[in-house]
Structure formats: C-alpha cells, structure tokens
C-alpha cells in the first residue's frame, strides 16, 4: 500500500510539474537566464489574487461551493509567484558573485603567467 501511494505521488508530481502553466513558468524562472524575470513575475500574483477575490465574492452571493477549490488554487499560485521574486533575486546575486569570482581568478592566473 505504501508503494502504491509513493508511486501515485511520483506520477502526480510529474504531471503537475510538466503540464501546469505556473509550474512551467517557475521552472523557466529558476534557470540562469530566467532569474532576471523573477521580480516581474511577482506581478503575476495580482491576477491570481483578483480571481480569488472575485470568486469569493461570487460564493458569498450564493455561488457553488466547489469554487472554494479554485480559490485555494489561485491563492496558492499567487503565493508561488510572490515568493519566487525575492528568491530569484537572491539566486541571481549568488550566480553573479560566482561568475565574478571565476573571472577574477581567471584574470589572476593570466596575470601570473605574464
């Protein structure tokens, strides 16, 4: 039974990671070239929060209860984008520092040869 749950969770994670647009966008942001788009991607949290707010108001006026799931997904996606902005900035600074260190050591080794 544990093996079945484990395999099901692996396949679910693979499906969600591969086919959901927010996960695809976040994976693209996590690359070295995409780190610069982390802060602008934070703006994508606004439409998700607007969707959640609109659906909550609709549910208050007698809408169907299954919209709670959509609100939960919208808030989750908004949080993912809002958190990814500062994280991408930290990762970008760390990558630039590593590149700077590498260039500096290369310059020093060239100067030592000359």
Backbone as ProteinMPNN parsed JSONL, in Angstrom:
{"seq_chain_A": "XXXXXXXXXXXXXXXXXXXXXXXXXXXXXXXXXXXXXXXXXXXXXXXXXXXXXXXXXXXXXXXXXXXXXXXXXXXXXXXXXXXXXXXXXXXXXXXXXXXXXXXXXXXXXXXXXX", "coords_chain_A": {"N_chain_A": [[0.82, -1.188, 0.0], [1.96, 1.245, 0.783], [3.83, 1.518, -1.21], [2.201, 1.852, -3.456], [0.977, 4.322, -2.878], [3.265, 5.896, -2.843], [4.193, 5.66, -5.526], [1.968, 6.745, -6.87], [2.077, 9.39, -5.927], [4.486, 10.205, -7.045], [3.926, 10.096, -9.8], [1.859, 11.961, -9.913], [3.175, 14.307, -9.13], [4.988, 14.526, -11.265], [3.199, 14.932, -13.414], [1.963, 17.368, -12.653], [4.185, 19.063, -12.538], [5.056, 19.044, -15.152], [2.927, 19.851, -16.884], [1.327, 21.972, -15.904], [0.745, 25.439, -16.221], [1.765, 27.419, -14.394], [3.781, 26.072, -13.017], [5.501, 25.453, -15.102], [6.286, 28.044, -15.854], [7.567, 28.876, -13.481], [9.657, 27.015, -13.375], [11.068, 27.864, -15.611], [11.872, 30.364, -14.729], [13.66, 29.667, -12.73], [15.976, 28.97, -14.056], [19.316, 29.954, -15.136], [19.248, 31.981, -17.07], [16.66, 32.854, -16.712], [16.458, 34.012, -14.218], [16.456, 36.771, -14.005], [13.876, 37.486, -14.486], [12.359, 37.127, -12.262], [11.448, 39.134, -10.422], [9.678, 40.739, -12.102], [7.865, 38.667, -12.561], [6.563, 38.454, -10.199], [4.449, 40.133, -10.42], [2.527, 38.615, -11.602], [1.142, 37.501, -9.582], [-0.875, 39.197, -8.905], [-3.163, 39.003, -10.772], [-4.013, 36.423, -10.028], [-4.756, 36.79, -7.362], [-6.816, 38.569, -7.763], [-8.627, 36.952, -9.139], [-9.187, 35.125, -7.077], [-10.399, 36.84, -5.226], [-12.655, 37.724, -6.659], [-14.037, 35.31, -7.078], [-14.535, 34.603, -4.433], [-16.284, 36.623, -3.66], [-18.359, 35.967, -5.372], [-19.084, 33.475, -4.342], [-20.033, 34.269, -1.856], [-22.388, 35.427, -2.574], [-24.059, 33.343, -3.094], [-22.936, 31.428, -4.776], [-21.661, 28.295, -6.184], [-20.279, 25.771, -4.016], [-17.969, 24.4, -4.802], [-16.258, 26.205, -5.819], [-14.537, 26.991, -3.885], [-12.299, 25.381, -4.06], [-11.103, 26.309, -6.423], [-10.487, 28.895, -5.621], [-8.622, 28.326, -3.633], [-6.557, 27.188, -5.189], [-5.914, 29.403, -6.795], [-4.956, 31.221, -4.873], [-2.779, 29.758, -3.934], [-1.155, 29.674, -6.256], [-0.663, 32.41, -6.531], [0.842, 32.868, -4.246], [3.094, 31.307, -4.844], [4.256, 32.737, -6.986], [4.696, 35.207, -5.751], [6.569, 34.591, -3.785], [8.648, 33.64, -5.303], [9.883, 35.819, -6.508], [11.655, 37.355, -4.645], [13.33, 35.168, -4.013], [14.437, 34.502, -6.502], [15.909, 36.79, -6.944], [17.876, 36.608, -4.942], [19.13, 34.235, -5.778], [20.067, 35.115, -8.261], [21.896, 37.121, -7.519], [23.721, 35.519, -6.167], [24.602, 33.875, -8.272], [25.777, 35.777, -9.96], [27.836, 36.662, -8.275], [29.368, 34.34, -8.117], [30.16, 34.134, -10.813], [31.655, 36.456, -10.982], [33.732, 35.902, -9.18], [34.896, 33.783, -10.564], [35.767, 35.03, -12.932], [37.625, 36.803, -11.799], [39.529, 35.048, -10.681], [40.432, 33.856, -13.015], [41.564, 36.064, -14.294], [43.627, 36.579, -12.481], [45.153, 34.268, -12.762], [45.985, 34.532, -15.405], [47.458, 36.881, -15.21], [49.516, 35.967, -13.579], [50.861, 34.256, -15.249], [51.844, 35.961, -17.185]], "CA_chain_A": [[0.0, 0.0, 0.0], [2.834, 2.41, 0.794], [4.431, 1.616, -2.54], [1.175, 2.4, -4.339], [0.859, 5.758, -2.566], [4.515, 6.514, -3.278], [4.187, 5.721, -6.997], [0.931, 7.702, -7.261], [2.556, 10.745, -5.66], [5.533, 10.496, -8.032], [3.287, 10.378, -11.079], [1.111, 13.213, -9.771], [4.153, 15.398, -9.159], [5.486, 14.636, -12.631], [2.159, 15.537, -14.245], [1.796, 18.766, -12.27], [5.4, 19.787, -12.876], [5.256, 19.101, -16.594], [1.846, 20.373, -17.705], [0.628, 23.145, -15.384], [1.451, 26.644, -16.696], [2.53, 28.122, -13.364], [4.995, 25.304, -12.738], [6.387, 25.626, -16.251], [6.853, 29.388, -15.742], [8.507, 28.909, -12.356], [10.85, 26.271, -13.779], [11.822, 28.731, -16.524], [12.47, 31.436, -13.934], [14.753, 29.108, -11.927], [17.196, 28.793, -14.845], [20.221, 31.101, -15.023], [18.746, 33.056, -17.932], [15.361, 33.313, -16.284], [16.47, 34.605, -12.882], [16.171, 38.198, -14.078], [12.428, 37.675, -14.626], [11.703, 36.795, -11.004], [10.728, 40.291, -9.876], [8.474, 41.0, -12.908], [6.908, 37.562, -12.434], [5.768, 38.688, -8.999], [3.223, 40.822, -10.84], [1.527, 37.608, -11.964], [0.358, 37.17, -8.389], [-2.034, 40.101, -8.84], [-4.367, 38.415, -11.385], [-4.482, 35.282, -9.242], [-5.462, 37.315, -6.193], [-8.063, 39.148, -8.28], [-9.511, 35.807, -9.387], [-9.623, 34.613, -5.776], [-11.319, 37.821, -4.642], [-13.902, 37.697, -7.421], [-14.744, 34.061, -6.8], [-15.011, 34.651, -3.054], [-17.489, 37.454, -3.67], [-19.399, 35.189, -6.044], [-19.557, 32.447, -3.411], [-20.809, 34.931, -0.811], [-23.704, 35.741, -3.132], [-24.801, 32.128, -3.394], [-22.287, 30.603, -5.793], [-21.439, 26.898, -5.784], [-19.227, 25.546, -3.042], [-16.747, 23.852, -5.378], [-15.363, 27.309, -6.161], [-13.521, 27.094, -2.846], [-11.098, 24.726, -4.577], [-10.481, 27.218, -7.39], [-9.914, 29.991, -4.827], [-7.425, 27.785, -2.996], [-5.529, 27.052, -6.225], [-5.495, 30.749, -7.192], [-4.125, 31.784, -3.801], [-1.524, 29.005, -3.933], [-0.343, 30.135, -7.375], [-0.222, 33.766, -6.216], [1.928, 32.759, -3.264], [4.281, 30.781, -5.52], [4.894, 33.814, -7.741], [5.141, 36.252, -4.83], [7.765, 34.119, -3.089], [9.72, 33.386, -6.264], [10.577, 37.062, -6.824], [12.845, 37.545, -3.81], [14.231, 34.016, -4.123], [15.195, 34.611, -7.755], [16.888, 37.869, -6.792], [18.98, 36.052, -4.158], [19.85, 33.296, -6.643], [20.765, 35.893, -9.286], [23.068, 37.734, -6.891], [24.684, 34.454, -5.888], [25.182, 33.452, -9.548], [26.672, 36.847, -10.417], [29.026, 36.647, -7.424], [30.187, 33.211, -8.558], [30.765, 34.483, -12.091], [32.668, 37.469, -10.726], [34.874, 35.202, -8.597], [35.534, 32.981, -11.605], [36.503, 35.955, -13.799], [38.752, 37.336, -11.05], [40.568, 34.015, -10.588], [40.986, 33.691, -14.353], [42.437, 37.212, -14.509], [44.828, 36.401, -11.661], [46.006, 33.217, -13.335], [46.594, 35.089, -16.626], [48.494, 37.828, -14.764], [50.639, 35.205, -13.035], [51.593, 33.696, -16.391], [52.532, 37.074, -17.87]], "C_chain_A": [[0.868, 1.257, 0.0], [3.488, 2.616, -0.569], [3.458, 2.232, -3.525], [1.006, 3.906, -4.119], [2.095, 6.498, -3.055], [4.537, 6.687, -4.799], [3.138, 6.727, -7.484], [1.393, 9.132, -7.031], [3.651, 11.15, -6.652], [4.903, 10.863, -9.372], [2.484, 11.685, -11.035], [2.064, 14.399, -9.83], [4.692, 15.604, -10.571], [4.463, 15.331, -13.52], [2.022, 17.023, -13.935], [2.998, 19.603, -12.683], [5.522, 20.008, -14.379], [4.179, 19.867, -17.35], [1.126, 21.602, -17.161], [1.415, 24.414, -15.708], [2.268, 27.358, -15.615], [3.818, 27.379, -13.042], [5.986, 25.409, -13.882], [7.062, 26.993, -16.181], [7.876, 29.466, -14.612], [9.771, 28.119, -12.656], [11.717, 27.094, -14.728], [12.509, 29.861, -15.763], [13.67, 30.919, -13.148], [16.031, 28.856, -12.724], [18.065, 30.035, -14.72], [19.727, 32.269, -15.873], [17.434, 33.642, -17.431], [15.335, 34.011, -14.939], [16.124, 36.09, -12.91], [14.67, 38.48, -14.187], [11.669, 37.366, -13.338], [10.884, 37.934, -10.433], [9.532, 40.655, -10.758], [7.427, 39.889, -12.81], [6.068, 37.693, -11.174], [4.454, 39.388, -9.336], [2.14, 39.837, -11.266], [0.7, 37.154, -10.769], [-0.911, 38.012, -8.329], [-3.263, 39.509, -9.533], [-4.915, 37.217, -10.605], [-5.241, 35.743, -7.997], [-6.781, 37.958, -6.602], [-9.079, 38.043, -8.569], [-10.058, 35.266, -8.066], [-10.632, 35.551, -5.13], [-12.671, 37.793, -5.341], [-14.703, 36.433, -7.119], [-15.264, 34.007, -5.365], [-16.276, 35.499, -2.953], [-18.652, 36.718, -4.33], [-19.965, 34.115, -5.116], [-20.383, 33.056, -2.279], [-22.219, 35.255, -1.276], [-24.445, 34.495, -3.601], [-24.21, 31.255, -4.472], [-22.048, 29.193, -5.29], [-20.224, 26.759, -4.863], [-17.932, 25.018, -3.622], [-15.786, 24.957, -5.801], [-14.305, 27.541, -5.085], [-12.209, 26.464, -3.312], [-10.357, 25.631, -5.561], [-9.832, 28.399, -6.661], [-8.622, 29.527, -4.164], [-6.277, 27.663, -4.003], [-5.012, 28.426, -6.651], [-4.602, 31.383, -6.13], [-2.778, 31.068, -3.743], [-0.607, 29.473, -5.055], [0.164, 31.554, -7.141], [0.937, 33.738, -5.222], [3.21, 32.249, -3.914], [5.006, 31.897, -6.268], [5.419, 34.904, -6.82], [6.42, 35.847, -4.108], [8.935, 33.967, -4.063], [10.495, 34.647, -6.61], [11.807, 37.285, -5.965], [13.834, 36.377, -3.887], [15.058, 34.11, -5.393], [16.229, 35.722, -7.672], [18.099, 37.381, -5.995], [19.802, 35.089, -5.016], [20.63, 34.02, -7.731], [22.015, 36.542, -8.705], [24.142, 36.694, -6.6], [25.362, 33.979, -7.177], [26.151, 34.5, -10.075], [27.944, 36.903, -9.584], [29.949, 35.493, -7.815], [30.872, 33.49, -9.884], [31.869, 35.517, -11.903], [33.927, 36.832, -10.145], [35.64, 34.406, -9.658], [36.339, 33.881, -12.55], [37.747, 36.491, -13.099], [39.881, 36.305, -10.944], [41.203, 33.762, -11.951], [41.948, 34.834, -14.671], [43.736, 37.063, -13.727], [45.742, 35.344, -12.241], [46.67, 33.695, -14.616], [47.696, 36.058, -16.246], [49.719, 37.095, -14.214], [51.481, 34.613, -14.155], [52.415, 34.769, -17.073], [53.506, 37.681, -16.95]], "O_chain_A": [[0.559, 2.225, -0.695], [3.673, 3.747, -1.019], [3.855, 3.055, -4.35], [0.905, 4.669, -5.08], [1.994, 7.59, -3.613], [4.869, 7.764, -5.293], [3.401, 7.483, -8.419], [1.127, 10.004, -7.858], [3.729, 12.313, -7.05], [5.31, 11.838, -10.004], [2.443, 12.424, -12.018], [1.787, 15.387, -10.51], [4.835, 16.741, -11.02], [4.816, 16.22, -14.294], [1.971, 17.846, -14.848], [2.837, 20.737, -13.133], [6.031, 21.037, -14.824], [4.483, 20.484, -18.371], [0.371, 22.229, -17.904], [2.626, 24.46, -15.492], [3.358, 27.852, -15.899], [4.849, 28.012, -12.816], [7.194, 25.449, -13.649], [8.265, 27.105, -16.418], [8.94, 30.062, -14.779], [10.856, 28.516, -12.231], [12.945, 27.035, -14.666], [13.614, 30.267, -16.123], [14.617, 31.673, -12.921], [17.07, 28.559, -12.135], [17.595, 31.069, -14.244], [19.784, 33.419, -15.439], [17.132, 34.805, -17.699], [14.301, 34.552, -14.547], [15.562, 36.614, -11.948], [14.248, 39.62, -13.994], [10.438, 37.35, -13.344], [9.748, 37.728, -10.006], [8.444, 40.868, -10.221], [6.233, 40.148, -12.961], [4.986, 37.113, -11.082], [3.465, 39.248, -8.616], [0.96, 40.187, -11.289], [-0.327, 36.494, -10.933], [-1.914, 37.581, -7.76], [-4.337, 39.51, -8.931], [-6.128, 37.019, -10.531], [-6.253, 35.147, -7.627], [-7.758, 37.894, -5.856], [-10.264, 38.195, -8.272], [-11.251, 34.984, -7.951], [-11.616, 35.096, -4.547], [-13.713, 37.834, -4.687], [-15.917, 36.495, -6.928], [-16.32, 33.428, -5.111], [-17.221, 35.14, -2.25], [-19.796, 36.836, -3.892], [-21.172, 33.871, -5.1], [-21.327, 32.431, -1.795], [-23.139, 35.347, -0.464], [-25.361, 34.587, -4.418], [-24.912, 30.416, -5.036], [-22.212, 28.92, -4.101], [-19.274, 27.538, -4.938], [-16.882, 25.168, -2.997], [-14.625, 24.684, -6.107], [-13.297, 28.203, -5.333], [-11.13, 26.964, -2.992], [-9.129, 25.709, -5.534], [-8.751, 28.848, -7.043], [-7.637, 30.264, -4.141], [-5.139, 28.008, -3.683], [-3.809, 28.6, -6.849], [-3.598, 32.013, -6.46], [-1.747, 31.706, -3.525], [0.592, 29.653, -4.838], [1.295, 31.875, -7.507], [1.895, 34.499, -5.351], [4.299, 32.708, -3.571], [6.231, 31.997, -6.197], [6.481, 35.471, -7.079], [7.273, 36.697, -3.849], [10.089, 34.149, -3.676], [11.667, 34.555, -6.974], [12.91, 37.396, -6.5], [15.046, 36.587, -3.83], [16.256, 33.828, -5.371], [17.306, 35.615, -8.258], [19.234, 37.709, -6.342], [21.032, 35.124, -4.982], [21.728, 33.598, -8.092], [23.075, 36.517, -9.329], [25.333, 36.958, -6.767], [26.563, 33.71, -7.178], [27.222, 34.162, -10.579], [29.02, 37.164, -10.121], [31.169, 35.652, -7.842], [32.033, 33.128, -10.071], [32.896, 35.466, -12.579], [35.043, 37.161, -10.547], [36.87, 34.363, -9.649], [37.46, 33.54, -12.927], [38.803, 36.621, -13.719], [41.053, 36.648, -11.1], [42.399, 33.481, -12.028], [43.014, 34.613, -15.244], [44.814, 37.376, -14.234], [46.964, 35.493, -12.22], [47.805, 33.309, -14.897], [48.754, 36.071, -16.875], [50.843, 37.568, -14.376], [52.697, 34.485, -14.012], [53.547, 34.524, -17.491], [54.194, 38.632, -17.319]]}, "name": "protein", "num_of_chains": 1, "seq": "XXXXXXXXXXXXXXXXXXXXXXXXXXXXXXXXXXXXXXXXXXXXXXXXXXXXXXXXXXXXXXXXXXXXXXXXXXXXXXXXXXXXXXXXXXXXXXXXXXXXXXXXXXXXXXXXXX"}
